[in-house]
Coordinates of C-alpha atoms in Angstrom, one line a residue:
X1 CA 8.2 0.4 6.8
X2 CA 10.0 -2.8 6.4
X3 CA 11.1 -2.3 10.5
X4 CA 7.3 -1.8 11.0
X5 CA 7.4 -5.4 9.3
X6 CA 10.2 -6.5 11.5
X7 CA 8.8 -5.4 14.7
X8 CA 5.3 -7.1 14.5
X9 CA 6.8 -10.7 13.2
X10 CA 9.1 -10.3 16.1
X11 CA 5.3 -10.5 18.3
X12 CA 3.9 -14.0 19.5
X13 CA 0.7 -13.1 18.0
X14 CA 2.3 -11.3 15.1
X15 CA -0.5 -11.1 12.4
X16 CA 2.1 -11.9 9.9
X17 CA 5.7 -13.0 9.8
X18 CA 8.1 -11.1 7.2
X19 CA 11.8 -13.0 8.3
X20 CA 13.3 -10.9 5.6
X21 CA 12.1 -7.3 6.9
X22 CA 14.8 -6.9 9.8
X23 CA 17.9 -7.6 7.2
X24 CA 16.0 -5.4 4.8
X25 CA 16.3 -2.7 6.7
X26 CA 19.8 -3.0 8.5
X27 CA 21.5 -0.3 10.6
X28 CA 20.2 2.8 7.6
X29 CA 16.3 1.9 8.7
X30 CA 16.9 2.0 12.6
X31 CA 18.6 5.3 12.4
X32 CA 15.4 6.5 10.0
X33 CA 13.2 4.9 12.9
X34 CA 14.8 6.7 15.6
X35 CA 15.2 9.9 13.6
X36 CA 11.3 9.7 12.7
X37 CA 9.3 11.8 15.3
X38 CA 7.1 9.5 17.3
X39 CA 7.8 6.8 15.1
X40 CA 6.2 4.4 17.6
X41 CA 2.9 6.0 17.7
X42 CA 2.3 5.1 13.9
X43 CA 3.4 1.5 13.7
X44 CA -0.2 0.5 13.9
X45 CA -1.5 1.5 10.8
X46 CA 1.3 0.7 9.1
X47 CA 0.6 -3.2 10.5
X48 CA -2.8 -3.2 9.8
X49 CA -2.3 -2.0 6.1
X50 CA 0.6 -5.0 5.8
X51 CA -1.6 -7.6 6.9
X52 CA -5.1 -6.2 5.1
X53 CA -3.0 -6.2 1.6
X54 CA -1.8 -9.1 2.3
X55 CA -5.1 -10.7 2.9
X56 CA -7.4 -8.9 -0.5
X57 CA -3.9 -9.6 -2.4
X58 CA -4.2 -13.8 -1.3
X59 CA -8.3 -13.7 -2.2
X60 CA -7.5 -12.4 -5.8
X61 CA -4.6 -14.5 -6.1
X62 CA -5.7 -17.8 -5.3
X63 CA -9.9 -17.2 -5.9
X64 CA -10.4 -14.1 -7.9
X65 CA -8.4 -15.1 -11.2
X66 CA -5.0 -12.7 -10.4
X67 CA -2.3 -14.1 -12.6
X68 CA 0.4 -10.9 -12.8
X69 CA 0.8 -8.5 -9.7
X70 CA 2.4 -5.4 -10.7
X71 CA 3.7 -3.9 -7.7
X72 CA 4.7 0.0 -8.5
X73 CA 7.0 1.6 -6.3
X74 CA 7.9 -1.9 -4.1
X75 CA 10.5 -0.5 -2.3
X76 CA 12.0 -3.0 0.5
X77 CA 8.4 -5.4 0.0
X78 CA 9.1 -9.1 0.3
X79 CA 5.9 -10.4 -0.2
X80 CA 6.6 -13.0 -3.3
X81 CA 9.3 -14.5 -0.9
X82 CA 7.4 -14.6 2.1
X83 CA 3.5 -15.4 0.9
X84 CA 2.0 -18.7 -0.2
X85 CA 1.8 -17.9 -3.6
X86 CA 1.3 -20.1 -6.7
X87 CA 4.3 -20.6 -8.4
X88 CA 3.1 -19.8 -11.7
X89 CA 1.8 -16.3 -10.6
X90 CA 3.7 -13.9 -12.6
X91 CA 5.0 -10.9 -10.0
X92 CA 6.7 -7.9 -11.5
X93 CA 8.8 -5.5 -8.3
X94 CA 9.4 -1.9 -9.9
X95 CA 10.9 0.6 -8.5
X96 CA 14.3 3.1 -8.6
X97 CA 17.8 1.0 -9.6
X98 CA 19.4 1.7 -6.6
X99 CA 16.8 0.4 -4.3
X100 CA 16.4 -2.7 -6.6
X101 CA 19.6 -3.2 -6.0
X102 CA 20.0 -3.2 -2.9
X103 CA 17.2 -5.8 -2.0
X104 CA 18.1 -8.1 -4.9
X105 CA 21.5 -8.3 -2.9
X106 CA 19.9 -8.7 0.3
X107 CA 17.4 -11.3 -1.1
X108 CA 20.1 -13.4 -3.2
X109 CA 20.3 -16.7 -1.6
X110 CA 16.2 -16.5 -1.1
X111 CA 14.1 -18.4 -3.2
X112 CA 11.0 -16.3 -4.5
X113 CA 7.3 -18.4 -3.7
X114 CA 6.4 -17.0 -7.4
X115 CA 7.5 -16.2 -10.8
X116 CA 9.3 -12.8 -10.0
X117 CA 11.0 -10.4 -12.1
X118 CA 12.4 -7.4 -11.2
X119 CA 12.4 -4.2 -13.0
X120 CA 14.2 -1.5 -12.4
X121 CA 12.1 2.2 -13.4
X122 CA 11.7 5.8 -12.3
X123 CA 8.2 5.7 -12.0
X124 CA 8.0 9.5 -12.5
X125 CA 9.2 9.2 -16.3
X126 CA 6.0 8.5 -17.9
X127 CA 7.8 7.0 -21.1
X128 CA 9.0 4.3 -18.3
X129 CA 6.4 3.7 -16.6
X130 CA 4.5 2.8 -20.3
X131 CA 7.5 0.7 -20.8
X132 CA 6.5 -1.7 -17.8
X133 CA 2.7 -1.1 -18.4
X134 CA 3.9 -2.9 -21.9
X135 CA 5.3 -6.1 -20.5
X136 CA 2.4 -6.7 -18.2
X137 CA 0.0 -5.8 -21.2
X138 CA 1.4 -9.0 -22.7
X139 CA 2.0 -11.3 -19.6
X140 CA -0.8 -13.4 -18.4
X141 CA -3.9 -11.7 -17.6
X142 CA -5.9 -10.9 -15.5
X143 CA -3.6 -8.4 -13.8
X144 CA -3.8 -6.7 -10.1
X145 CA -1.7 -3.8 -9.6
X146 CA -0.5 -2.0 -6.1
X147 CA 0.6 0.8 -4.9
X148 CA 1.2 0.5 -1.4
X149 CA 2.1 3.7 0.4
X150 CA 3.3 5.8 -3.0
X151 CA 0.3 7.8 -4.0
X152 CA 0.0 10.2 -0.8
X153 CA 4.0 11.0 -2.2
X154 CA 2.3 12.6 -5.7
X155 CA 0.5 15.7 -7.0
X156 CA -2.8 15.3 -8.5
X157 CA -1.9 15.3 -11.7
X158 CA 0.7 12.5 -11.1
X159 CA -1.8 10.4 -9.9
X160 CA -4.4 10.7 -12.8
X161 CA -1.8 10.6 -14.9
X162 CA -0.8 7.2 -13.5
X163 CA -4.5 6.4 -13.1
X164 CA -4.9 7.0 -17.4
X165 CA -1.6 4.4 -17.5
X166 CA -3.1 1.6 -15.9
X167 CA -6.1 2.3 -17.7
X168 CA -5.0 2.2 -21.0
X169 CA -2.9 -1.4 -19.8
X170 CA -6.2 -3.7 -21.2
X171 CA -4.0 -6.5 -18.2
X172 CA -5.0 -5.2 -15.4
X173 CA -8.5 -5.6 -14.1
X174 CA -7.5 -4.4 -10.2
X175 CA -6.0 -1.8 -8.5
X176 CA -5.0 -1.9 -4.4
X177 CA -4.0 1.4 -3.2
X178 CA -3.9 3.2 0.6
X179 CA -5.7 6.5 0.3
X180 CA -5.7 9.3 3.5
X181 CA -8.0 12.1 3.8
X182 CA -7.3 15.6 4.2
X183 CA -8.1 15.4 7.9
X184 CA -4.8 12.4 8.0
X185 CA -2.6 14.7 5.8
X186 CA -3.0 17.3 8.3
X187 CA -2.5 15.2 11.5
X188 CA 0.9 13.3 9.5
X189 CA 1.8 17.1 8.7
X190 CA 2.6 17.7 12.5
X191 CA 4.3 14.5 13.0
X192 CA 6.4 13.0 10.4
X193 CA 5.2 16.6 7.6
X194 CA 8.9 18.1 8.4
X195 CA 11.2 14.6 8.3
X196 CA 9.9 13.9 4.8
X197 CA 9.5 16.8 3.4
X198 CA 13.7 17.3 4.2
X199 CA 13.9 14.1 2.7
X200 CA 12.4 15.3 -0.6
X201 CA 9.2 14.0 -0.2
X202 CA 6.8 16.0 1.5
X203 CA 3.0 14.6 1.8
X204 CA 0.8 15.8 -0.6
X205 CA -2.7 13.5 -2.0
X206 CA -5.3 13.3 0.0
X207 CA -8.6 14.0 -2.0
X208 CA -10.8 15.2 -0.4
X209 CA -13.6 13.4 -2.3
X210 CA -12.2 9.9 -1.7
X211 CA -11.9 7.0 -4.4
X212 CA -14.8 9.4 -6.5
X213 CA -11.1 10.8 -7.5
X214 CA -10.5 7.6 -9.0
X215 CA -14.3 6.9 -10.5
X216 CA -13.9 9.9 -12.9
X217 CA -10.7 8.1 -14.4
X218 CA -12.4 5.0 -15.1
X219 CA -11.7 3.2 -11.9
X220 CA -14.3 1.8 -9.4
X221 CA -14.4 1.4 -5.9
X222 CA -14.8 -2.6 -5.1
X223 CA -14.1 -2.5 -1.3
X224 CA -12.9 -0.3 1.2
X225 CA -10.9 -1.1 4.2
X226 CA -11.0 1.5 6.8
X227 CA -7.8 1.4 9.0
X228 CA -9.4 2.3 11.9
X229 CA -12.6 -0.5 11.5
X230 CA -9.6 -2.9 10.2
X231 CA -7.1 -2.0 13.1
X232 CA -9.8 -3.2 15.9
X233 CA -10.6 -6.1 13.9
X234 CA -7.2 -7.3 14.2
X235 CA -6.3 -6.2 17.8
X236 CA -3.8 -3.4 16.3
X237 CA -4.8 0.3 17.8
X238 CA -4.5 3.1 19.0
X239 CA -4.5 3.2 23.2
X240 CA -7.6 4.0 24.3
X241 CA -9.5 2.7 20.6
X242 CA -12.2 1.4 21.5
X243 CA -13.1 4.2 24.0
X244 CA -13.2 6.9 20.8
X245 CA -15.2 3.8 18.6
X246 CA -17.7 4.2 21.9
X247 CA -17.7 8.2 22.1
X248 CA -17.9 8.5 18.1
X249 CA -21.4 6.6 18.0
X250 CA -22.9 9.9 19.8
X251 CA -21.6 12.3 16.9
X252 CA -23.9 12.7 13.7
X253 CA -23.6 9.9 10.7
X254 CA -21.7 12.1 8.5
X255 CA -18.9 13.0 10.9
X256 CA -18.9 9.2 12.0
X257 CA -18.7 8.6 8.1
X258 CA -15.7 11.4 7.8
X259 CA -13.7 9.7 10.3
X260 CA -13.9 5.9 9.4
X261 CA -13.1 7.2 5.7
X262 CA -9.7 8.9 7.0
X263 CA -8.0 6.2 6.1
X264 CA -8.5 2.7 4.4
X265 CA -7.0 0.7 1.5
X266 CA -8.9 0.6 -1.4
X267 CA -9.5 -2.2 -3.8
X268 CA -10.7 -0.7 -7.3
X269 CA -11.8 -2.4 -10.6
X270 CA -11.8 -0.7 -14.0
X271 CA -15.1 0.7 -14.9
X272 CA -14.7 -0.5 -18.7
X273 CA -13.9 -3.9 -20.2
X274 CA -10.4 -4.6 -20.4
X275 CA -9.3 -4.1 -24.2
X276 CA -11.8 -0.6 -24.1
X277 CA -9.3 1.8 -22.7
X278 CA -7.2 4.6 -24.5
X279 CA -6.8 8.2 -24.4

């Protein structure tokens, strides 16, 4: 991902410029790249969800009353160092040790835009997870959390059971997450399904109900961003696009619906007052 970064700021008309995405990913991310079936193919939606995160993150940062980001699973993200963000803005990057590492090392002589603190957590140890959940719970408020490309990584289960965590976390007020369908699981399946799945981490959430997964566990569904809608918007497509935008208006409104919903990210809200939750 952080090469996907690399490659569009390396465009004229890059939609967004991440200087730190190249070194992030030294020599170990161009041999993933190359190793990565058709690796080219699927840099678009990878852009567009960058620069659409990066624009519903700004809105709730600077007019929507965000004052702690939580991002969950940030791997080699450098958005506090490379977004105009206000300095007081609290910005928590979790993820595994050794990744931490690595970027803090990479990312030494930077300067963060924002108050960062890194936190090192397996995410899939619930009692760690809480742990984190705890700081932000008394850290400024309101909080947004994200989870950019983790969820479609977890079981069901996994994700409710993350879904009850940031719940019962009377902080945060939002949640940003990229969600596929069942139709995009299968069509990743017979690309990248095999190279992730040896690397321990096959594909496996895609509801096939969409964010309703998410309304039954207390979260709303503010906005949705379809990546295909988005990825014409911002001139970032598939060949041939706008040709299948053309051909899809003859099919019937609920197939149009199906495919527009195959992927998007997703801004939800809680469904209760902050303070309400628990178990």
């Amino acid at each position: 991902m952080a090469l996907y970064r690399a490659m569009e700021s390396e465009r004229r008309d890059a939609l967004f410029r991440d200087p730190y995405a190249r070194p992030l990913a030294g020599p170990r991310g161009e041999a993933v790249f190359r190793a990565m079936p058709q690796a080219r193919r699927w840099a678009w939606p990878m852009v567009v969800r960058t620069a659409v995160i990066d624009e519903i993150l700004g809105r709730l940062v600077t007019a929507g009353g965000a004052r702690t980001v939580l991002n969950l699973a940030a791997g080699l993200d450098a958005r506090p160092f490379r977004l105009r963000l206000p300095p007081e803005l609290r910005w928590l990057d979790v993820d595994l040790p050794a990744i931490q590492d690595g970027k803090r090392a990479a990312l030494e002589r930077e300067r963060p835009r924002c108050a960062l603190e890194w936190r090192a957590a397996d995410l899939s140890d619930p009692a760690a997870r809480r742990a984190v959940l705890a700081e932000v719970a008394r850290g400024p408020a309101p909080a947004l959390a994200v989870t950019e490309g983790l969820l479609i990584y977890l079981e069901r289960d996994a994700v409710a059971a993350l879904a009850a965590d940031l719940l019962d976390c009377p902080a945060i007020e939002w949640w940003m997450l990229d969600l596929g369908s069942p139709r995009l699981l299968r069509l990743m399946e017979r690309t990248w399904g095999r190279a992730v799945a040896a690397g321990g981490a096959p594909f496996r959430f895609a509801p096939a109900e969409g964010t309703a997964f998410f309304e039954r566990l207390g979260w709303l569904e503010v906005e949705f961003r379809s990546t295909w809608e988005e990825g014409l918007r911002l001139g970032r497509t598939m060949p041939f696009a706008r040709l299948w935008s053309a051909l899809a208006r003859l099919l019937p409104a609920e197939r149009r619906e199906e495919f527009r919903t195959m992927s998007g990210i997703v801004l939800l809200r809680r469904a209760r007052p902050a303070g309400g939750a628990g178990r």
